[in-house]
Coordinates of C-alpha atoms and ligand atoms in Angstrom, one line a residue:
X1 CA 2.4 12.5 -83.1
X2 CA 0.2 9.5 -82.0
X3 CA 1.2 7.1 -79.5
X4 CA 0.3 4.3 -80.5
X5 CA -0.1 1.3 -77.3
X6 CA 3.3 -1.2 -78.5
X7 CA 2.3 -4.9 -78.3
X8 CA 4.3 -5.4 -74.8
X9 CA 2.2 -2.6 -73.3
X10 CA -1.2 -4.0 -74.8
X11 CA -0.1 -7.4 -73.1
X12 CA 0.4 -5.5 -69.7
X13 CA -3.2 -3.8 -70.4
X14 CA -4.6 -6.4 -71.8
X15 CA -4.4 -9.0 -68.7
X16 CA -5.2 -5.7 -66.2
X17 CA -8.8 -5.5 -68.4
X18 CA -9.4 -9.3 -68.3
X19 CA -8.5 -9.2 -64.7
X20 CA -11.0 -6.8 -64.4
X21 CA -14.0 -8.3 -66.1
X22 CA -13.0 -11.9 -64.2
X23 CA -13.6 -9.3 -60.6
X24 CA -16.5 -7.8 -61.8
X25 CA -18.1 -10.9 -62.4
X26 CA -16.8 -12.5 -59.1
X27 CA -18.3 -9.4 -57.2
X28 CA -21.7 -9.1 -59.5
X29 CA -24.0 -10.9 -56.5
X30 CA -22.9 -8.3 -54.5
X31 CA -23.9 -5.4 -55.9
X32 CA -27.4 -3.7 -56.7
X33 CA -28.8 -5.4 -60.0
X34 CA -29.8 -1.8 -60.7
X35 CA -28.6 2.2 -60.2
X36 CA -30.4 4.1 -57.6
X37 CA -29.1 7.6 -58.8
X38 CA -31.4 9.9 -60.9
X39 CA -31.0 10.3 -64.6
X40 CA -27.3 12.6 -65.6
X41 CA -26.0 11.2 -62.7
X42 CA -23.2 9.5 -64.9
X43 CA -22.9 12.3 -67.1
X44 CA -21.9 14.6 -64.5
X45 CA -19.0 12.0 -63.4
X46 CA -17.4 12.9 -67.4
X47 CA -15.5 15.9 -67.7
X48 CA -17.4 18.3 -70.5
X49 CA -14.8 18.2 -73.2
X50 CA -12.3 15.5 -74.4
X51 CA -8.7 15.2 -72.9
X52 CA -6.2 17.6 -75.1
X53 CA -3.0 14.8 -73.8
X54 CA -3.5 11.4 -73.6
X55 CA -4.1 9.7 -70.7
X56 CA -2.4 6.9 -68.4
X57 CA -4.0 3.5 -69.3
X58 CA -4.6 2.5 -65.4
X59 CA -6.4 5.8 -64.7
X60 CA -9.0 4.9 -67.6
X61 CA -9.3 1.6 -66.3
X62 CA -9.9 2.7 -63.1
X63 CA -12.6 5.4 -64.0
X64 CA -14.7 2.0 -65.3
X65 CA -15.3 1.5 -60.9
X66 CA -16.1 5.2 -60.5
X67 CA -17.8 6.3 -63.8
X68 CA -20.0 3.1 -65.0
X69 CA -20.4 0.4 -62.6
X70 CA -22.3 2.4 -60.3
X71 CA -24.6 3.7 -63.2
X72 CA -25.5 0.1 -64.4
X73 CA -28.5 -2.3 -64.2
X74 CA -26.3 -5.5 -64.5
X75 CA -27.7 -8.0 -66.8
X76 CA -25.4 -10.8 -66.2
X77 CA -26.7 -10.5 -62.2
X78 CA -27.4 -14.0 -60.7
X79 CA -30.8 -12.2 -59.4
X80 CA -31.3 -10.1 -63.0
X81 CA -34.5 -11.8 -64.1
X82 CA -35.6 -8.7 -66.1
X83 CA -36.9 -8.1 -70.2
X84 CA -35.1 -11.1 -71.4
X85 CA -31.7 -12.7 -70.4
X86 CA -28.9 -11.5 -72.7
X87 CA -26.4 -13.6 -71.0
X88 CA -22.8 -14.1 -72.3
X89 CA -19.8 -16.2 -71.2
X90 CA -16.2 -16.3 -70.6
X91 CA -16.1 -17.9 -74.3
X92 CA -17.9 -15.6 -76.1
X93 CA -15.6 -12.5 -74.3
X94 CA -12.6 -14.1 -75.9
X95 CA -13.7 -14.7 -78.7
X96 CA -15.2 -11.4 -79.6
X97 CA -11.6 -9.7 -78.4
X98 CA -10.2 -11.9 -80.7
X99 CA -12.4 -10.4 -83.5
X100 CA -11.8 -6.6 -82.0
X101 CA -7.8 -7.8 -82.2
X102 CA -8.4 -9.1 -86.0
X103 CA -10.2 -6.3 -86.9
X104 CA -11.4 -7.7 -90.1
X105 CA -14.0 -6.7 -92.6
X106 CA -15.8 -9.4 -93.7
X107 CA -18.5 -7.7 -96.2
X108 CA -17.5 -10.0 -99.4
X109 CA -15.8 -13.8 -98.9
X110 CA -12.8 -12.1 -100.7
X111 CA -12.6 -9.2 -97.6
X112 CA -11.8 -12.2 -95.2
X113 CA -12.3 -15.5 -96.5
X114 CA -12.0 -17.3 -93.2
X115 CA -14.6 -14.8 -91.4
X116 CA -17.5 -16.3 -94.0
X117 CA -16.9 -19.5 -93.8
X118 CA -16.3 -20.1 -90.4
X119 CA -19.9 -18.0 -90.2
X120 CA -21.4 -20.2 -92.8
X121 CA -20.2 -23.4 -90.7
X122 CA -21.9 -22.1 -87.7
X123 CA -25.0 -21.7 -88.4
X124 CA -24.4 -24.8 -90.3
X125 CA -23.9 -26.3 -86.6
X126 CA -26.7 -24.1 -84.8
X127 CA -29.3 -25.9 -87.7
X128 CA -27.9 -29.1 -86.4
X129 CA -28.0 -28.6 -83.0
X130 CA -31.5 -26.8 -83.2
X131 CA -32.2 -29.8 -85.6
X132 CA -33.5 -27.5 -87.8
X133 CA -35.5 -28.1 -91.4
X134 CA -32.3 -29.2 -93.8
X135 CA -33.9 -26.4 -96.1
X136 CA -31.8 -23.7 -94.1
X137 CA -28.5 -25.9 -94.5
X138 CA -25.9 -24.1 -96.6
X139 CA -25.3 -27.2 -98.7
X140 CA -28.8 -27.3 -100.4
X141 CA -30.5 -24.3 -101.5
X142 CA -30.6 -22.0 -98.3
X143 CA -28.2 -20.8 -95.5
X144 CA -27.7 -18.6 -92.5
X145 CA -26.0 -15.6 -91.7
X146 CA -25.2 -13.6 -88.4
X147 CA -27.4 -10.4 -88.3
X148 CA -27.2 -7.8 -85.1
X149 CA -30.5 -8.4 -84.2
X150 CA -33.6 -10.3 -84.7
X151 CA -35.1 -6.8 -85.8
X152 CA -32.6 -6.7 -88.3
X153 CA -33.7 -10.2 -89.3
X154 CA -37.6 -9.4 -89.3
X155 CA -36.2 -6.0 -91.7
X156 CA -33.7 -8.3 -94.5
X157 CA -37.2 -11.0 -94.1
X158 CA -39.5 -8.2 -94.7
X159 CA -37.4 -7.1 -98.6
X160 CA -37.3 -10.4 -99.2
X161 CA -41.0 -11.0 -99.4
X162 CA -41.5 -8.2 -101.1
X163 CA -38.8 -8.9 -104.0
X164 CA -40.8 -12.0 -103.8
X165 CA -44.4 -11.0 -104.1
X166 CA -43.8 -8.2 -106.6
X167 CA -41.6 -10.5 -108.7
X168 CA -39.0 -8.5 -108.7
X169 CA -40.3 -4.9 -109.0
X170 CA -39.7 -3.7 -105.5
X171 CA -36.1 -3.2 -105.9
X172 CA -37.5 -2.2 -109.9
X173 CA -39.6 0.7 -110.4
X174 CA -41.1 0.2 -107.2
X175 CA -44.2 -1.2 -105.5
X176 CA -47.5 -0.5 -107.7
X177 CA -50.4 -2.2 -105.4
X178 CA -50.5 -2.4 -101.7
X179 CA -48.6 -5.1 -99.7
X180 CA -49.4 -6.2 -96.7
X181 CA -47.7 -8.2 -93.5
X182 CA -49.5 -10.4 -91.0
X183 CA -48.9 -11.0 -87.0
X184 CA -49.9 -11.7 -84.6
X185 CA -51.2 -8.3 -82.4
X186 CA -48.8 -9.9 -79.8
X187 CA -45.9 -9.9 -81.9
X188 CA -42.7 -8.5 -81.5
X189 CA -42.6 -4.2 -82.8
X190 CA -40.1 -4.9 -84.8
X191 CA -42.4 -6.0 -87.3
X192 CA -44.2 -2.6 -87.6
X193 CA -40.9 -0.9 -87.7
X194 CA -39.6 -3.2 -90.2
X195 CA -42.9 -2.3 -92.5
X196 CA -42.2 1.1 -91.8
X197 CA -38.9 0.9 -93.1
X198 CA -39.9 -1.0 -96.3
X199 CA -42.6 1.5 -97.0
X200 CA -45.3 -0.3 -96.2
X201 CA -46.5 2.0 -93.2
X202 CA -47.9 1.4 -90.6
X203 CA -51.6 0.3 -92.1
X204 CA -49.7 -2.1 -94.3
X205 CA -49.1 -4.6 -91.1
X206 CA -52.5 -6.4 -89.9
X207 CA -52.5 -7.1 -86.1
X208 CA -54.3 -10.5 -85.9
X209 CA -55.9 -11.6 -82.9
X210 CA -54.5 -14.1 -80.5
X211 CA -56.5 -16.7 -78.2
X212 CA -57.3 -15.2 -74.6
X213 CA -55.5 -17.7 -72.9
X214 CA -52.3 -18.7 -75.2
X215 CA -52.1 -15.6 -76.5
X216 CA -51.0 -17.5 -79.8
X217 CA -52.4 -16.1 -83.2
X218 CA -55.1 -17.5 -84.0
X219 CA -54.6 -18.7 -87.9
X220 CA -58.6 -18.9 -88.6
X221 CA -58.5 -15.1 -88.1
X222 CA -55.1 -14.9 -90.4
X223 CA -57.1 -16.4 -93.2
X224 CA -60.2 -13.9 -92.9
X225 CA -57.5 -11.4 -93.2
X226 CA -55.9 -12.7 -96.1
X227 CA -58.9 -13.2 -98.2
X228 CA -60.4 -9.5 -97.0
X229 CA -57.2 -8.2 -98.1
X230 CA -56.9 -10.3 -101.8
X231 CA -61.0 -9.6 -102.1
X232 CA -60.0 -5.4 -101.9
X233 CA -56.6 -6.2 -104.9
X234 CA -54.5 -6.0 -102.1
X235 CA -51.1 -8.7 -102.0
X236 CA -50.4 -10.8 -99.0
X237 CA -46.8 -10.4 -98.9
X238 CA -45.4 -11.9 -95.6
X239 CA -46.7 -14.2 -92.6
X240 CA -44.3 -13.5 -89.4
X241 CA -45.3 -16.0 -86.7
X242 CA -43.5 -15.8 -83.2
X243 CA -42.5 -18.8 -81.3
X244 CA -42.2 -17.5 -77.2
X245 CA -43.7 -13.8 -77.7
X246 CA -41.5 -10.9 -75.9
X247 CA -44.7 -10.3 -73.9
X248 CA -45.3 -13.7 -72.5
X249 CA -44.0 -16.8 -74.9
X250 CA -46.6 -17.2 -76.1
X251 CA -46.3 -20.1 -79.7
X252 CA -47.9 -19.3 -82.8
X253 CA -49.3 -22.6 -84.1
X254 CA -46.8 -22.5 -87.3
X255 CA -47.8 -25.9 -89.0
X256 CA -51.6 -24.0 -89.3
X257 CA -50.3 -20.9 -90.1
X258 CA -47.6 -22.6 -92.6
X259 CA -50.5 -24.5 -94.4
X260 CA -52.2 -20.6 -95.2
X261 CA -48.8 -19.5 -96.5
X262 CA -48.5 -22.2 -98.6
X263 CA -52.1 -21.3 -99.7
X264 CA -51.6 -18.4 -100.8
X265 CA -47.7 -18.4 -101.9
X266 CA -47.3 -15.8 -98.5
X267 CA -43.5 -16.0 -97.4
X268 CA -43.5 -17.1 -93.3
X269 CA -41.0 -15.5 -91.1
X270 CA -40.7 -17.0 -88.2
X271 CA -39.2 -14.7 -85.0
X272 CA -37.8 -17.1 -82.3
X273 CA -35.4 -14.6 -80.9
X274 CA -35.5 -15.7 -77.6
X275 CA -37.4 -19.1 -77.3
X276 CA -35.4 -20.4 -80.1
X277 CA -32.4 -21.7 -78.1
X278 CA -34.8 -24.0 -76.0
X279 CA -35.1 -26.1 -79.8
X280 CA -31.3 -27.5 -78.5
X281 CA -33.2 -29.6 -75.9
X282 CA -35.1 -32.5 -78.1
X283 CA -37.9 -32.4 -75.5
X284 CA -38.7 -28.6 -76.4
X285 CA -38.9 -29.0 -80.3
X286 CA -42.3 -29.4 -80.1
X287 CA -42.5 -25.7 -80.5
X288 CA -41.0 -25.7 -83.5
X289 CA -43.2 -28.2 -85.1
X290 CA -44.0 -26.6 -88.4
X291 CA -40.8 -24.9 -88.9
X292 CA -41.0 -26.8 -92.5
X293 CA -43.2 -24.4 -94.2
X294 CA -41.0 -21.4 -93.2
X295 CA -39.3 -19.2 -95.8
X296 CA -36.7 -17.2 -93.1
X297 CA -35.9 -18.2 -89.6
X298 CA -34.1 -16.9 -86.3
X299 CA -33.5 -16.6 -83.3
X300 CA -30.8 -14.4 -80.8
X301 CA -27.9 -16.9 -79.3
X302 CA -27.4 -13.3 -77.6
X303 CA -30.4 -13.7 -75.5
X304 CA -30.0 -17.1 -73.7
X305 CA -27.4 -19.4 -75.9
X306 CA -24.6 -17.3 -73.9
X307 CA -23.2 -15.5 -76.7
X308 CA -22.6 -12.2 -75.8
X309 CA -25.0 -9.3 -78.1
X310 CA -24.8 -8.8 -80.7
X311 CA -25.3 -12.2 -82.5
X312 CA -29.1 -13.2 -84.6
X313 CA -28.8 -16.4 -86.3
X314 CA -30.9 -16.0 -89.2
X315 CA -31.7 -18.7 -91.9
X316 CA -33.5 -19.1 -95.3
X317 CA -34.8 -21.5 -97.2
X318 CA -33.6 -20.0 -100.6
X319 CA -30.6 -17.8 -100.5
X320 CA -30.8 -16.7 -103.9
X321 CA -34.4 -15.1 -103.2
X322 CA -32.3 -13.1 -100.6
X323 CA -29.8 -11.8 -102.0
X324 CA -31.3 -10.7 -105.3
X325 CA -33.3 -8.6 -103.2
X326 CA -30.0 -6.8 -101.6
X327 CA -27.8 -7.2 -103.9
X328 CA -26.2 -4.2 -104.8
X329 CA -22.7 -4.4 -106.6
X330 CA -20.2 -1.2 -107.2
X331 CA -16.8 -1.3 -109.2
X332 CA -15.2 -1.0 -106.6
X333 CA -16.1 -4.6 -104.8
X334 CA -16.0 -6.5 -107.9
X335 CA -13.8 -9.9 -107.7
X336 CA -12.7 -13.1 -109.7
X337 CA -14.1 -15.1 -106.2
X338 CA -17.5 -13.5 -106.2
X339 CA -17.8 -13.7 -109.8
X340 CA -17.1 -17.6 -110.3
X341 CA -20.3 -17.9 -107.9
X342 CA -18.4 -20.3 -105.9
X343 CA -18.0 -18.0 -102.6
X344 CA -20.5 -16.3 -100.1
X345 CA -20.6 -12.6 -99.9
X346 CA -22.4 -12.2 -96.6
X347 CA -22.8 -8.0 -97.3
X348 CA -25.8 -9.3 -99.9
X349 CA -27.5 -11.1 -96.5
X350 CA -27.7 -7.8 -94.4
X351 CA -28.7 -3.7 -94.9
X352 CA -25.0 -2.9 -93.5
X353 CA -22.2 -3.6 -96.2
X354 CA -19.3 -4.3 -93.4
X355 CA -19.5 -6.6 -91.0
X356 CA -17.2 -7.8 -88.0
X357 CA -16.1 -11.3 -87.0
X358 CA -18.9 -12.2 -84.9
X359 CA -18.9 -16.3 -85.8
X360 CA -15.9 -16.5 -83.6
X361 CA -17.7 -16.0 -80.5
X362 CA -19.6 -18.5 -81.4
X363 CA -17.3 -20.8 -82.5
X364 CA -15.6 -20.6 -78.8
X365 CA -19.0 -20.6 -77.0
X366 CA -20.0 -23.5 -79.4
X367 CA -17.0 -25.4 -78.7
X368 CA -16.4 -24.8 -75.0
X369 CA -19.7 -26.0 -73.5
X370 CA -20.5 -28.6 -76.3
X371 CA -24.3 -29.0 -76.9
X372 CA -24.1 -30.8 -73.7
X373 CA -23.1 -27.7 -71.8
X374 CA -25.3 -25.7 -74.1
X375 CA -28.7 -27.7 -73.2
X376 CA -27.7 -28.0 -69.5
X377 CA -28.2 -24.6 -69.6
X378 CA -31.3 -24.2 -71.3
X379 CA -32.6 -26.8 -68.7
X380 CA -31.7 -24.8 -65.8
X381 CA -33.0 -21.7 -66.6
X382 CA -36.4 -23.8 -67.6
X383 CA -36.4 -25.9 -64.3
X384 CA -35.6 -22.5 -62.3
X385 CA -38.5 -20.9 -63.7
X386 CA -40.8 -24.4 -63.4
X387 CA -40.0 -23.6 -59.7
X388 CA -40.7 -20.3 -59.4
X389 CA -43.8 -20.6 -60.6
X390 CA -44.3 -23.7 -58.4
X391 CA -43.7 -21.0 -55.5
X392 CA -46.4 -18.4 -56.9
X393 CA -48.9 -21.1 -57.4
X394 CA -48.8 -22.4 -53.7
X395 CA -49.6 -19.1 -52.6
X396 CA -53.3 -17.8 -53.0
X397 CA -52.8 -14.5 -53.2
X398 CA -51.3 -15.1 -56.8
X399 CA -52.0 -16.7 -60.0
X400 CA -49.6 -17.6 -63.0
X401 CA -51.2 -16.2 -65.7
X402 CA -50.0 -17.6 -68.8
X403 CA -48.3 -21.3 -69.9
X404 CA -44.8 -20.8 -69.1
X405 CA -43.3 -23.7 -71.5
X406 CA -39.4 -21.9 -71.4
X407 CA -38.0 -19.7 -68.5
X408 CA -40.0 -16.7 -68.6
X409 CA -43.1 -16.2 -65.4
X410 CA -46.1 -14.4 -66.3
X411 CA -47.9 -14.1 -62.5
X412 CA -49.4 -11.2 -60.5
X413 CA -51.3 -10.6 -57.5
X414 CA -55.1 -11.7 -57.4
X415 CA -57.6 -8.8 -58.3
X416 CA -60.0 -10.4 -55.7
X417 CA -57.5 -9.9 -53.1
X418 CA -57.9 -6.4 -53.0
X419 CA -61.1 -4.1 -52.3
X420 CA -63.2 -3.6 -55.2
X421 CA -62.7 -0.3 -56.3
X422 CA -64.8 2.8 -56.6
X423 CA -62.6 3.7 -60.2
X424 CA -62.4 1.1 -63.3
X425 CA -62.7 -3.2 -62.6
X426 CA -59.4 -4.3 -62.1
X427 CA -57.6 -0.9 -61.8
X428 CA -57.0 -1.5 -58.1
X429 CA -55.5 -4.6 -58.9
X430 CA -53.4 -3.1 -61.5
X431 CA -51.9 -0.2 -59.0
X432 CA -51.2 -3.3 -56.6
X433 CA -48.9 -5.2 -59.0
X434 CA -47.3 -2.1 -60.1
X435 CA -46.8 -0.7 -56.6
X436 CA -45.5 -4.6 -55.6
X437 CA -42.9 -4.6 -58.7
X438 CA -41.8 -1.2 -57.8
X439 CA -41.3 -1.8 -54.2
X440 CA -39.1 -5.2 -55.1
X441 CA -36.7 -3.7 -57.3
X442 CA -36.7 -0.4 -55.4
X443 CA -34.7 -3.8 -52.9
X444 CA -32.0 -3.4 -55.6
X445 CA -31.1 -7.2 -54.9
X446 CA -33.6 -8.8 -57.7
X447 CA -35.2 -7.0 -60.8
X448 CA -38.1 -8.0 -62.8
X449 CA -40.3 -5.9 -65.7
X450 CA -43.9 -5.8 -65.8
X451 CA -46.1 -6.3 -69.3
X452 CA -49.8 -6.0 -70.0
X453 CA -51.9 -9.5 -70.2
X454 CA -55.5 -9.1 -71.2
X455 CA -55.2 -5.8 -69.9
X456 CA -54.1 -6.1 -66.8
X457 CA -50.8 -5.3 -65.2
X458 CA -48.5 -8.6 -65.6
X459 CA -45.0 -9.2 -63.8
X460 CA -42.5 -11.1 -65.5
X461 CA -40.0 -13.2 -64.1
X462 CA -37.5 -14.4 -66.9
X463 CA -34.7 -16.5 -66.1
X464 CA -30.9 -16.9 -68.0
X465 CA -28.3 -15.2 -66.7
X466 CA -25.6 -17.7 -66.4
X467 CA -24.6 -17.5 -62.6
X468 CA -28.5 -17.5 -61.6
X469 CA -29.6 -21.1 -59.2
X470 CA -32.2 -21.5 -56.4
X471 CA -31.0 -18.8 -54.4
X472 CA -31.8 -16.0 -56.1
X473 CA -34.9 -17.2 -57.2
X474 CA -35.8 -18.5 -53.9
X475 CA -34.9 -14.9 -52.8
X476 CA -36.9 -13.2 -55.8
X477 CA -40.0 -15.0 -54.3
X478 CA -39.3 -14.1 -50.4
X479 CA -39.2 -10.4 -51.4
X480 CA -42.4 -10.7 -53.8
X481 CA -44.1 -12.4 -51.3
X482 CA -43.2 -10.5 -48.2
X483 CA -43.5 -7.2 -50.1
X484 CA -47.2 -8.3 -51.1
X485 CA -47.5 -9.4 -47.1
X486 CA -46.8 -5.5 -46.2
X487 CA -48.5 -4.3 -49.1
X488 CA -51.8 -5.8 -47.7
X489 CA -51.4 -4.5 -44.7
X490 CA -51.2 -1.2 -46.4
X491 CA -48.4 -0.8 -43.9
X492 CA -45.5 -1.6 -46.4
X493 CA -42.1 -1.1 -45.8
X494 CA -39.6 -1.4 -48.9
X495 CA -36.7 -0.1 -46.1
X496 CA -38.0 -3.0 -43.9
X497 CA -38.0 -5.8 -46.2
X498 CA -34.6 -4.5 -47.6
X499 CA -33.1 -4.5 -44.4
X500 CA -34.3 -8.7 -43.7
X501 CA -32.0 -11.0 -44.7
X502 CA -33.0 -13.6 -47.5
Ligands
PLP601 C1 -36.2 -9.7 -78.1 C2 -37.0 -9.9 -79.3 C3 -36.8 -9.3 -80.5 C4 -35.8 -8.2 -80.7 O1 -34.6 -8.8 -80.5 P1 -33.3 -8.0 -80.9 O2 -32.4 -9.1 -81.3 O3 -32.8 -7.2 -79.7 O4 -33.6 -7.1 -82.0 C5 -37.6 -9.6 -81.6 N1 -38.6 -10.6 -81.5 C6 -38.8 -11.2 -80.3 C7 -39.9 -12.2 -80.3 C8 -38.1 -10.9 -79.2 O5 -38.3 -11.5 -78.0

C-alpha cells in the first residue's frame, strides 16, 4: 500500500526544503559557477535501478548536496554572466509551489476558472507595465497567454500566419502553394524549427541580411525578398523581427519592417524574449518603437523579469485569428462556459492541451517588487554591463564589438594584438579569444559564452542574475584581463591567476 506524506509531515518537509533553497542561495558566491568533473560523473553518483522501499525524506534531501550541486553550472551565481540570465526570485519560488501544491489543470476556463483569469490579468498588467500597443489588451480584440517558451511562442505565431495567409486552408485540406517566413539571418533558431514543425522546411524560411555593424535586419533586403518570392507565386506568410538578438542584441528596425508587413498583408512576429523586459524602463522603449504594426508579441519574464522558467508572455493583436487556427474541440471538453463565448479557454492559445498555474508566480513576483522593484532591476543589470564595458574599452588590447543598449557585452581581444598568422586572417585572433574564455571559466569563479560576430570569435558578457553588483563584475574583468596579460606572454597560468585573490 502507498504511503502517502500526511499534511503534518509535508509541513516538517516542507520548511527543511525551503530551508534548503534559502542556504543554497546564501552559499551560491561561494561555490564554482560551474562543474569541473567530466561528463557521467553524476550518473555514477545514482544507484542503477529504482528503490524497491521507500525512502526516508531527509536522506533524499540530503542526496540534493552529494548528487546535484556539485554537478551544476549555477545560473542564479552573482558571477554567472553566461547565454542569457534566467534569474528567478524568492517570489516566483513561492509562488510556483503554490501552483505544484494546487495542482490544477487549467486547459479550459471551466478546468480552473481562477487559473485563466488571474493569467489573463497578468499579462493584462505586463502590457501595462511594458506600455505595450492597447491592441494586445484583453479588453479589445487581442490578449496574452503564458507559453513555456518564446520558441513555443515563435511555433503557436508561426500557425497563426498560416491560418491567416491560406485563409483558412491550413488547418483545411492543407497548404496548396509555398509559404514562406522572413528573418533576419541573426535571428533566434527557433524560427527554423518552428517552420520545420509547420511544414514549411527548412527552404521555406529566408535568412535576410543584417547591417555589419548593428547586425539589425536590414528591411530594404526584406522587401527584395518578398517581391522575388510573390514574382515566383510564392506567399509571404510571416515577418519575425527580433528586438536584442540571442547573438548580440542586436534591434530589428520594426516600424520599417512593420510598414512591409502592412504592404503586403505579412503577419509580424516580433521575438523579444530577452530584451523585452528592458520595455518596463520608459527610457528603453525606444526599442520597441514600432511595436504597433505587430500581429504576435513576446518576450520571457523567465530570462531577466525574475520569474523563475518557465514563463513566455506572449500577446496578439486578434485572438480570434489564434485560436481558430488551434482550436480543436472533443466531446469530452464541451461546456455551457465555453459555449456562451463569455470565458477564455487558454488550451486554444498553445500546442499542449493542459497547462499549470504559472500566472501565480507572476502574480507574487509582480506584486512583491512593484514595477519600481522590477525596473531597479532592469537598471542594474544595464548600468553593470555599461560598466563593464567601460572597463574593456579603457584597455587597448580589446574592443566592444557591438552596441550594447541592454546588459549583454559583445568584446574580444584585438586581432592586431597578436602575430599575424601563417594560417587564415584572423584565425590567430580567433584561437586567442577562445583560449582567453576557456582559461577564465576553467577559474570556476565567473562564466561567460562565446558567439560568432562577423566571423570572428566573440565573448559575451550578459548580466541578470539577481544577487550580481560591482564585485563580480569588477572580478570578471581582473580575470579577463590578467588571463589576456599571461596569455601574451604566452606564459599563461590558469592555476596562477586562480590562485590571486580578486
Ligand atoms: C532565448 C531566446 C529565445 C528562446 O527562448 P526560450 O524561451 O528558451 O525558448 C528565442 N528568441 C530569442 C531572441 C532569445 O534570446
Amino acid at each position: 500500500m502507498a504511503t502517502h506524506m500526511d499534511p503534518e509531515e509535508f509541513r516538517r518537509n516542507g520548511y527543511a526544503v525551503i530551508d534548503w533553497i534559502a542556504d543554497y542561495w546564501a552559499t551560491l558566491a561561494d561555490r564554482p559557477v560551474t562543474p569541473a568533473d567530466p561528463p557521467g560523473t553524476v550518473a555514477a553518483r545514482l544507484p542503477a535501478s529504482p528503490p524497491e522501499r521507500g525512502e526516508p525524506f531527509d536522506r533524499i534531501l540530503a542526496d540534493l548536496d552529494t548528487v546535484v550541486t556539485p554537478g551544476l553550472t549555477h545560473w542564479q551565481h552573482p558571477a554567472f554572466f553566461g547565454y542569457f540570465p534566467a534569474n528567478t526570485s524568492g517570489p516566483s519560488v513561492l509562488g510556483d509551489l503554490v501552483s505544484a501544491g494546487l495542482g490544477v489543470q487549467g486547459m479550459l476556463w471551466a478546468s480552473a476558472p481562477a487559473c485563466t483569469e488571474v493569467e489573463t490579468v497578468m499579462l493584462d498588467w505586463l502590457a501595462e507595465l511594458l506600455d505595450l500597443p492597447t491592441r494586445f489588451r484583453s479588453t479589445g480584440t487581442g490578449g496574452g497567454v503564458i507559453q513555456d517558451s518564446a520558441s513555443s511562442a515563435t511555433l503557436v505565431a508561426t500557425l497563426a500566419a498560416l491560418h491567416r495567409a491560406s485563409g483558412g486552408r491550413w488547418r483545411g485540406r492543407g497548404l496548396d502553394r509555398r509559404y514562406r517566413v522572413y528573418t533576419s539571418a541573426e535571428a533566434h533558431s527557433s524560427v527554423q524549427k518552428a517552420a520545420r514543425i509547420a511544414g514549411l522546411g527548412d527552404d521555406g524560411v529566408r535568412a535576410i541580411g543584417a547591417d555589419p555593424y548593428t547586425l539589425a535586419l536590414r528591411p530594404e533586403l526584406l522587401r527584395a525578398a518578398i517581391e522575388a518570392d510573390l514574382a515566383a507565386g510564392d506567399v509571404p506568410a510571416l515577418v519575425v523581427a527580433t528586438i536584442g538578438t540571442t547573438s548580440t542584441t542586436a534591434v530589428d528596425p520594426l516600424p520599417a519592417i512593420g510598414e512591409l508587413c502592412q504592404t503586403y498583408g505579412t503577419w509580424l512576429h516580433v521575438d523579444a524574449a530577452y530584451a523585452g523586459a528592458a520595455a518596463i524602463c520608459p527610457e528603453l522603449r525606444w526599442s520597441h518603437a514600432g511595436l504597433e504594426y505587430a500581429d504576435s508579441y513576446c518576450f520571457d519574464p523567465h530570462k531577466w523579469l525574475l520569474t523563475g522558467f518557465d514563463c513566455d508572455a506572449f500577446w496578439v493583436a486578434d485572438r480570434a485569428g489564434l485560436t481558430e487556427a488551434l482550436s480543436v474541440l472533443p466531446e469530452f471538453l464541451r461546456n455551457a462556459a465555453s459555449e456562451s463565448g463569455a470565458v477564455v479557454d487558454y488550451r486554444d492559445w498553445q500546442v499542449p492541451l493542459g497547462r499549470r498555474f504559472r500566472a501565480l508566480k507572476l502574480w507574487f513576483v509582480l506584486r512583491s517588487y512593484g514595477a519600481e522593484g522590477l525596473r531597479a532591476h532592469i537598471c542594474t543589470g544595464i548600468a553593470l554591463a555599461a560598466r563593464f564595458a567601460d572597463l574593456v574599452r579603457a584597455d587597448d588590447r580589446f574592443e566592444v564589438v557591438v552596441p550594447h543598449p541592454f546588459s549583454l557585452v559583445c568584446f574580444r581581444l584585438r586581432a592586431t594584438t597578436v602575430e599575424p598568422s601563417d594560417g587564415q586572417p584572423g584565425a590567430a585572433a580567433d584561437a586567442l579569444n577562445a583560449e582567453l574564455l576557456h582559461r577564465v571559466n576553467a577559474t570556476g569563479r565567473v562564466h561567460l559564452t562565446h558567439t560568432r560576430v562577423g566571423g570572428r570569435h566573440t565573448l559575451r558578457l550578459a548580466v541578470g542574475a539577481p544577487q550580481t553588483s560591482e564585485r563580480e563584475v569588477a572580478l570578471a574583468w581582473y580575470l579577463i584581463e590578467r588571463t589576456a596579460t599571461a596569455l601574451h606572454r604566452g606564459a599563461a597560468d590558469a592555476a596562477a591567476v586562480r590562485a590571486t585573490d580578486g
